[in-house]
mmCIF file of C-alpha atoms in Angstrom:
data_model
loop_
_atom_site.group_PDB
_atom_site.id
_atom_site.type_symbol
_atom_site.label_atom_id
_atom_site.label_comp_id
_atom_site.label_asym_id
_atom_site.label_seq_id
_atom_site.Cartn_x
_atom_site.Cartn_y
_atom_site.Cartn_z
ATOM 1 C CA MET A 1 -108.398 -134.383 28.533
ATOM 2 C CA THR A 2 -111.901 -132.709 28.717
ATOM 3 C CA ARG A 3 -115.622 -134.554 28.389
ATOM 4 C CA ASP A 4 -115.835 -133.468 24.956
ATOM 5 C CA GLY A 5 -112.617 -134.956 24.089
ATOM 6 C CA SER A 6 -110.554 -131.868 23.392
ATOM 7 C CA TRP A 7 -106.876 -131.419 24.873
ATOM 8 C CA ARG A 8 -106.130 -128.663 27.232
ATOM 9 C CA GLY A 9 -102.832 -127.432 29.026
ATOM 10 C CA LEU A 10 -99.591 -127.668 28.187
ATOM 11 C CA GLY A 11 -98.952 -131.494 27.874
ATOM 12 C CA ARG A 12 -97.675 -132.873 24.446
ATOM 13 C CA ARG A 13 -100.875 -134.415 22.393
ATOM 14 C CA PRO A 14 -101.106 -137.678 21.273
ATOM 15 C CA GLY A 15 -99.052 -138.196 17.967
ATOM 16 C CA GLU A 16 -96.898 -135.174 18.545
ATOM 17 C CA SER A 17 -93.835 -137.219 19.479
ATOM 18 C CA ARG A 18 -94.341 -139.497 16.551
ATOM 19 C CA THR A 19 -94.741 -136.296 14.369
ATOM 20 C CA ARG A 20 -91.363 -134.775 15.605
ATOM 21 C CA GLU A 21 -89.591 -138.140 14.991
ATOM 22 C CA ALA A 22 -90.628 -138.313 11.524
ATOM 23 C CA ILE A 23 -89.631 -134.911 11.123
ATOM 24 C CA LEU A 24 -86.282 -135.425 12.380
ATOM 25 C CA ASP A 25 -85.727 -138.483 10.230
ATOM 26 C CA ALA A 26 -86.746 -136.700 7.422
ATOM 27 C CA ALA A 27 -84.367 -133.831 8.152
ATOM 28 C CA ARG A 28 -81.131 -136.305 8.882
ATOM 29 C CA LYS A 29 -81.784 -137.826 5.358
ATOM 30 C CA ARG A 30 -82.346 -134.590 3.622
ATOM 31 C CA PHE A 31 -79.058 -132.807 5.193
ATOM 32 C CA GLY A 32 -77.038 -135.806 4.620
ATOM 33 C CA GLU A 33 -78.064 -136.161 0.855
ATOM 34 C CA HIS A 34 -78.163 -132.284 0.187
ATOM 35 C CA GLY A 35 -76.075 -130.480 2.772
ATOM 36 C CA TYR A 36 -77.329 -127.717 4.520
ATOM 37 C CA ASP A 37 -78.406 -125.415 1.844
ATOM 38 C CA GLY A 38 -79.773 -127.980 -0.553
ATOM 39 C CA ALA A 39 -82.121 -129.336 2.488
ATOM 40 C CA THR A 40 -85.543 -127.196 2.610
ATOM 41 C CA ILE A 41 -88.088 -126.987 5.249
ATOM 42 C CA ARG A 42 -90.642 -127.709 2.338
ATOM 43 C CA GLY A 43 -88.557 -131.055 1.335
ATOM 44 C CA ILE A 44 -88.136 -131.999 4.576
ATOM 45 C CA ALA A 45 -92.134 -131.559 5.547
ATOM 46 C CA GLY A 46 -92.854 -133.366 2.198
ATOM 47 C CA ASP A 47 -90.714 -136.167 3.306
ATOM 48 C CA ALA A 48 -92.246 -136.375 6.702
ATOM 49 C CA GLY A 49 -95.928 -135.949 5.273
ATOM 50 C CA VAL A 50 -96.276 -132.947 7.219
ATOM 51 C CA ASP A 51 -97.321 -129.387 6.474
ATOM 52 C CA PRO A 52 -94.353 -127.006 6.460
ATOM 53 C CA ALA A 53 -95.915 -124.561 8.982
ATOM 54 C CA LEU A 54 -95.970 -127.563 11.332
ATOM 55 C CA VAL A 55 -91.803 -127.881 11.024
ATOM 56 C CA HIS A 56 -91.866 -124.138 11.790
ATOM 57 C CA HIS A 57 -94.259 -124.638 14.654
ATOM 58 C CA PHE A 58 -91.847 -127.172 16.299
ATOM 59 C CA TYR A 59 -88.090 -125.743 15.507
ATOM 60 C CA GLY A 60 -88.902 -122.491 14.404
ATOM 61 C CA THR A 61 -85.900 -122.459 11.891
ATOM 62 C CA LYS A 62 -84.038 -124.436 9.630
ATOM 63 C CA GLU A 63 -80.913 -123.821 11.766
ATOM 64 C CA ARG A 64 -82.801 -125.274 14.990
ATOM 65 C CA LEU A 65 -84.163 -128.152 12.985
ATOM 66 C CA PHE A 66 -80.525 -129.114 11.745
ATOM 67 C CA ALA A 67 -79.030 -128.914 15.259
ATOM 68 C CA ALA A 68 -81.764 -131.024 16.497
ATOM 69 C CA ALA A 69 -81.612 -133.445 13.667
ATOM 70 C CA MET A 70 -77.714 -133.919 14.408
ATOM 71 C CA ARG A 71 -78.155 -134.936 17.953
ATOM 72 C CA LEU A 72 -79.828 -138.248 16.600
ATOM 73 C CA PRO A 73 -79.780 -140.946 16.621
ATOM 74 C CA VAL A 74 -76.851 -141.091 18.809
ATOM 75 C CA LEU A 75 -74.182 -138.376 19.843
ATOM 76 C CA PRO A 76 -70.489 -139.128 19.233
ATOM 77 C CA SER A 77 -69.697 -138.284 22.982
ATOM 78 C CA GLU A 78 -71.948 -141.360 24.192
ATOM 79 C CA ILE A 79 -69.894 -143.466 21.942
ATOM 80 C CA ILE A 80 -66.758 -142.203 22.803
ATOM 81 C CA THR A 81 -67.417 -142.474 26.676
ATOM 82 C CA GLY A 82 -69.512 -145.537 26.539
ATOM 83 C CA VAL A 83 -67.415 -147.705 24.111
ATOM 84 C CA LEU A 84 -63.801 -146.548 25.606
ATOM 85 C CA GLY A 85 -65.156 -146.559 28.985
ATOM 86 C CA ALA A 86 -65.725 -150.113 28.655
ATOM 87 C CA GLU A 87 -62.678 -150.840 26.861
ATOM 88 C CA ARG A 88 -60.567 -149.009 29.654
ATOM 89 C CA ASP A 89 -62.176 -151.382 32.316
ATOM 90 C CA ARG A 90 -61.782 -154.504 30.215
ATOM 91 C CA LEU A 91 -57.760 -153.635 29.450
ATOM 92 C CA GLY A 92 -56.733 -152.071 32.841
ATOM 93 C CA GLU A 93 -53.465 -150.805 32.117
ATOM 94 C CA GLU A 94 -53.015 -151.741 28.602
ATOM 95 C CA PHE A 95 -55.817 -149.180 27.552
ATOM 96 C CA GLY A 96 -53.431 -146.341 27.611
ATOM 97 C CA PRO A 97 -50.923 -147.319 24.961
ATOM 98 C CA ARG A 98 -53.970 -148.555 22.941
ATOM 99 C CA ILE A 99 -56.421 -145.704 23.081
ATOM 100 C CA GLY A 100 -55.593 -144.468 19.505
ATOM 101 C CA GLU A 101 -56.224 -147.530 17.881
ATOM 102 C CA LEU A 102 -59.364 -147.815 19.837
ATOM 103 C CA LEU A 103 -60.688 -144.414 19.409
ATOM 104 C CA ILE A 104 -60.179 -144.603 15.507
ATOM 105 C CA GLY A 105 -62.042 -148.190 15.367
ATOM 106 C CA THR A 106 -64.700 -146.896 17.458
ATOM 107 C CA MET A 107 -65.494 -144.176 15.280
ATOM 108 C CA LEU A 108 -65.156 -146.037 12.027
ATOM 109 C CA ARG A 109 -67.704 -148.946 13.310
ATOM 110 C CA ALA A 110 -70.013 -146.122 14.167
ATOM 111 C CA TRP A 111 -69.905 -144.515 10.718
ATOM 112 C CA ASP A 112 -70.873 -148.179 9.428
ATOM 113 C CA VAL A 113 -74.265 -147.448 11.019
ATOM 114 C CA ALA A 114 -76.650 -145.701 8.445
ATOM 115 C CA GLY A 115 -78.227 -143.426 10.740
ATOM 116 C CA ILE A 116 -74.991 -141.999 12.533
ATOM 117 C CA ARG A 117 -73.366 -141.775 9.082
ATOM 118 C CA THR A 118 -76.101 -139.703 7.865
ATOM 119 C CA ALA A 119 -76.106 -137.408 10.537
ATOM 120 C CA PHE A 120 -72.337 -137.019 10.233
ATOM 121 C CA LEU A 121 -72.612 -136.070 6.438
ATOM 122 C CA GLY A 122 -74.853 -133.667 6.931
ATOM 123 C CA LEU A 123 -72.673 -131.853 9.123
ATOM 124 C CA LEU A 124 -69.715 -132.316 7.070
ATOM 125 C CA ARG A 125 -71.602 -130.961 3.852
ATOM 126 C CA SER A 126 -73.251 -128.072 5.859
ATOM 127 C CA ALA A 127 -69.839 -127.000 6.888
ATOM 128 C CA ALA A 128 -68.705 -126.975 3.431
ATOM 129 C CA THR A 129 -71.669 -125.072 1.809
ATOM 130 C CA SER A 130 -72.460 -122.645 4.699
ATOM 131 C CA GLU A 131 -71.204 -120.465 7.338
ATOM 132 C CA GLN A 132 -73.842 -121.512 9.635
ATOM 133 C CA GLY A 133 -72.774 -125.228 9.064
ATOM 134 C CA VAL A 134 -69.214 -124.130 9.931
ATOM 135 C CA VAL A 135 -70.522 -122.585 13.340
ATOM 136 C CA MET A 136 -72.669 -125.918 13.947
ATOM 137 C CA LEU A 137 -70.024 -128.261 12.875
ATOM 138 C CA ARG A 138 -67.253 -126.508 15.219
ATOM 139 C CA GLU A 139 -69.473 -126.224 18.124
ATOM 140 C CA PHE A 140 -70.608 -130.023 17.535
ATOM 141 C CA VAL A 141 -67.150 -131.096 17.468
ATOM 142 C CA THR A 142 -65.911 -128.957 20.562
ATOM 143 C CA SER A 143 -68.906 -129.949 22.453
ATOM 144 C CA THR A 144 -68.693 -133.736 21.860
ATOM 145 C CA ILE A 145 -65.511 -135.218 20.403
ATOM 146 C CA VAL A 146 -63.129 -132.831 22.028
ATOM 147 C CA ALA A 147 -64.901 -132.902 25.663
ATOM 148 C CA SER A 148 -65.464 -136.490 25.538
ATOM 149 C CA LEU A 149 -61.663 -137.040 24.614
ATOM 150 C CA THR A 150 -60.441 -134.673 27.134
ATOM 151 C CA GLN A 151 -62.703 -137.065 29.823
ATOM 152 C CA VAL A 152 -61.876 -140.529 28.537
ATOM 153 C CA ALA A 153 -58.206 -140.254 27.843
ATOM 154 C CA GLY A 154 -57.438 -138.258 30.914
ATOM 155 C CA LEU A 155 -55.990 -135.135 28.967
ATOM 156 C CA GLY A 156 -55.680 -131.805 31.169
ATOM 157 C CA ASP A 157 -57.930 -128.844 30.745
ATOM 158 C CA ASP A 158 -54.616 -126.848 29.956
ATOM 159 C CA ALA A 159 -53.505 -125.895 26.812
ATOM 160 C CA GLU A 160 -51.343 -128.969 26.052
ATOM 161 C CA GLY A 161 -54.595 -131.184 26.720
ATOM 162 C CA ARG A 162 -56.684 -128.880 24.358
ATOM 163 C CA PHE A 163 -54.319 -129.070 21.728
ATOM 164 C CA ARG A 164 -53.714 -132.891 21.761
ATOM 165 C CA ALA A 165 -57.618 -133.173 21.768
ATOM 166 C CA THR A 166 -58.122 -130.995 18.842
ATOM 167 C CA LEU A 167 -55.547 -132.759 16.993
ATOM 168 C CA VAL A 168 -57.474 -136.214 17.404
ATOM 169 C CA ALA A 169 -60.620 -134.097 16.314
ATOM 170 C CA SER A 170 -58.905 -132.911 13.312
ATOM 171 C CA GLN A 171 -57.941 -136.376 12.102
ATOM 172 C CA VAL A 172 -61.395 -137.844 12.707
ATOM 173 C CA VAL A 173 -63.120 -134.914 10.784
ATOM 174 C CA GLY A 174 -60.728 -135.137 8.038
ATOM 175 C CA LEU A 175 -60.803 -138.797 7.811
ATOM 176 C CA GLY A 176 -64.721 -138.664 7.662
ATOM 177 C CA PHE A 177 -64.340 -136.016 5.006
ATOM 178 C CA ALA A 178 -61.961 -137.951 2.685
ATOM 179 C CA ARG A 179 -63.549 -141.248 3.055
ATOM 180 C CA TYR A 180 -67.425 -140.530 3.151
ATOM 181 C CA VAL A 181 -67.668 -136.922 1.140
ATOM 182 C CA LEU A 182 -64.911 -137.056 -1.059
ATOM 183 C CA GLY A 183 -64.734 -140.794 -1.751
ATOM 184 C CA LEU A 184 -61.102 -140.501 -2.011
ATOM 185 C CA GLU A 185 -59.561 -143.696 -3.188
ATOM 186 C CA PRO A 186 -58.105 -146.210 -1.863
ATOM 187 C CA LEU A 187 -59.076 -144.589 1.522
ATOM 188 C CA ALA A 188 -62.796 -144.760 0.611
ATOM 189 C CA SER A 189 -62.732 -148.368 0.175
ATOM 190 C CA ALA A 190 -60.205 -149.316 2.826
ATOM 191 C CA SER A 191 -61.178 -151.794 5.456
ATOM 192 C CA THR A 192 -61.460 -150.383 9.169
ATOM 193 C CA GLU A 193 -58.771 -153.025 9.984
ATOM 194 C CA ASP A 194 -56.257 -151.188 7.609
ATOM 195 C CA LEU A 195 -57.494 -147.853 8.830
ATOM 196 C CA VAL A 196 -56.865 -148.461 12.429
ATOM 197 C CA ALA A 197 -53.411 -149.855 11.689
ATOM 198 C CA ALA A 198 -52.500 -147.006 9.575
ATOM 199 C CA ILE A 199 -54.129 -144.265 11.549
ATOM 200 C CA GLY A 200 -53.976 -145.659 15.041
ATOM 201 C CA PRO A 201 -50.470 -144.611 15.700
ATOM 202 C CA THR A 202 -50.768 -141.240 14.475
ATOM 203 C CA MET A 203 -53.696 -140.708 17.029
ATOM 204 C CA GLN A 204 -51.613 -142.435 19.853
ATOM 205 C CA ARG A 205 -48.835 -139.738 19.428
ATOM 206 C CA TYR A 206 -51.429 -137.077 19.442
ATOM 207 C CA LEU A 207 -52.794 -138.187 22.659
ATOM 208 C CA THR A 208 -49.738 -139.625 24.636
ATOM 209 C CA GLY A 209 -46.762 -139.122 22.411
ATOM 210 C CA ASP A 210 -44.119 -136.124 21.998
ATOM 211 C CA ILE A 211 -45.958 -133.519 20.054
ATOM 212 C CA ALA A 212 -43.195 -130.855 20.527
ATOM 213 C CA PRO A 213 -41.675 -129.456 16.863
ATOM 214 C CA GLU A 214 -38.015 -131.313 16.890
ATOM 215 C CA ARG A 215 -35.462 -128.853 16.826
ATOM 216 C CA PRO A 216 -32.160 -129.896 15.552
ATOM 217 C CA GLU A 217 -29.262 -129.726 18.419
ATOM 218 C CA ARG A 218 -27.047 -126.853 18.077
ATOM 219 C CA PRO A 219 -23.697 -128.198 18.461
ATOM 220 C CA GLU A 220 -21.501 -126.724 21.458
ATOM 221 C CA ARG A 221 -19.198 -123.861 20.526
ATOM 222 C CA PRO A 222 -15.750 -124.811 21.760
ATOM 223 C CA GLU A 223 -14.356 -122.191 23.748
ATOM 224 C CA SER A 224 -12.073 -120.390 21.581
ATOM 225 C CA PRO A 225 -8.388 -120.591 23.398
ATOM 226 C CA GLU A 226 -7.112 -117.218 24.314
ATOM 227 C CA SER A 227 -5.263 -116.342 21.399
ATOM 228 C CA PRO A 228 -1.725 -116.288 21.939
ATOM 229 C CA GLU A 229 -0.145 -112.846 21.632
ATOM 230 C CA SER A 230 0.578 -112.401 18.029
ATOM 231 C CA PRO A 231 4.018 -112.935 17.194
ATOM 232 C CA GLU A 232 5.615 -109.759 16.246
ATOM 233 C CA SER A 233 5.476 -109.387 12.840
ATOM 234 C CA PRO A 234 9.175 -110.055 11.340
ATOM 235 C CA GLU A 235 10.764 -106.927 10.670
ATOM 236 C CA SER A 236 11.031 -106.388 7.169
ATOM 237 C CA PRO A 237 14.613 -106.473 5.933
ATOM 238 C CA GLU A 238 15.905 -103.342 5.756
ATOM 239 C CA SER A 239 15.851 -101.871 2.297
ATOM 240 C CA PRO A 240 19.421 -101.487 0.994
ATOM 241 C CA GLU A 241 20.314 -98.047 1.123
ATOM 242 C CA SER A 242 20.143 -96.473 -2.197
ATOM 243 C CA PRO A 243 23.273 -95.493 -3.748
ATOM 244 C CA GLU A 244 24.330 -91.939 -3.188
ATOM 245 C CA SER A 245 23.749 -90.007 -6.386
ATOM 246 C CA PRO A 246 26.329 -88.397 -7.986
ATOM 247 C CA GLU A 247 25.582 -84.710 -6.603
ATOM 248 C CA SER A 248 25.573 -86.008 -3.154
ATOM 249 C CA LEU A 249 29.005 -87.171 -3.430
ATOM 250 C CA ARG A 250 30.141 -84.003 -4.682
ATOM 251 C CA SER A 251 28.676 -82.012 -1.907
#
């Protein structure tokens, strides 16, 4: 700070962090309520009490603001690795057979937190209304849920491990969309305990069970015995000689 009270250099000015937080809070709310296309920079700036030019100054485009807002207040990767990591330490060998129910329970309880649910809804609604939202949601799921699952569940970084992790991610995203966006009843009002009991085993199978398609076993074909020589077909009885014609008798 100079003697005249002005600020120089590249450091942040007082109040800049608070302004950024106000913008991000407003953005999360707008994206959650209106989806990606419905939320505007002008509306977000109005909610935050700042000029729209300041939002552009901090974040450039709506896409960048959306990406920044969705990383708050907490990343799903932090929830998954933090909670499940603690459960693994607590349960020891019992952790593996219960990871499916623990995972879905962790996600449902996270969605019960208003700020996290708002951010998640913003992602889902944006994916339903814009191509940019689809890209962001896909990258978000890949870099958070799938990567964290691969690490915590001990899935290999091979084709099978990635397939298992994306199956789990599809269950998580699908459940969130049906429960919180569509409000599909009675799923929307079901308790966390009921959903854990119903969905946990499916998650467990995705993570550790058999996911290969069941193919009916083909019965072994008995070896055909060597075909015996076909019996000679019985000779057809000789047809009785036709009686000689009277002409032949005369000759």
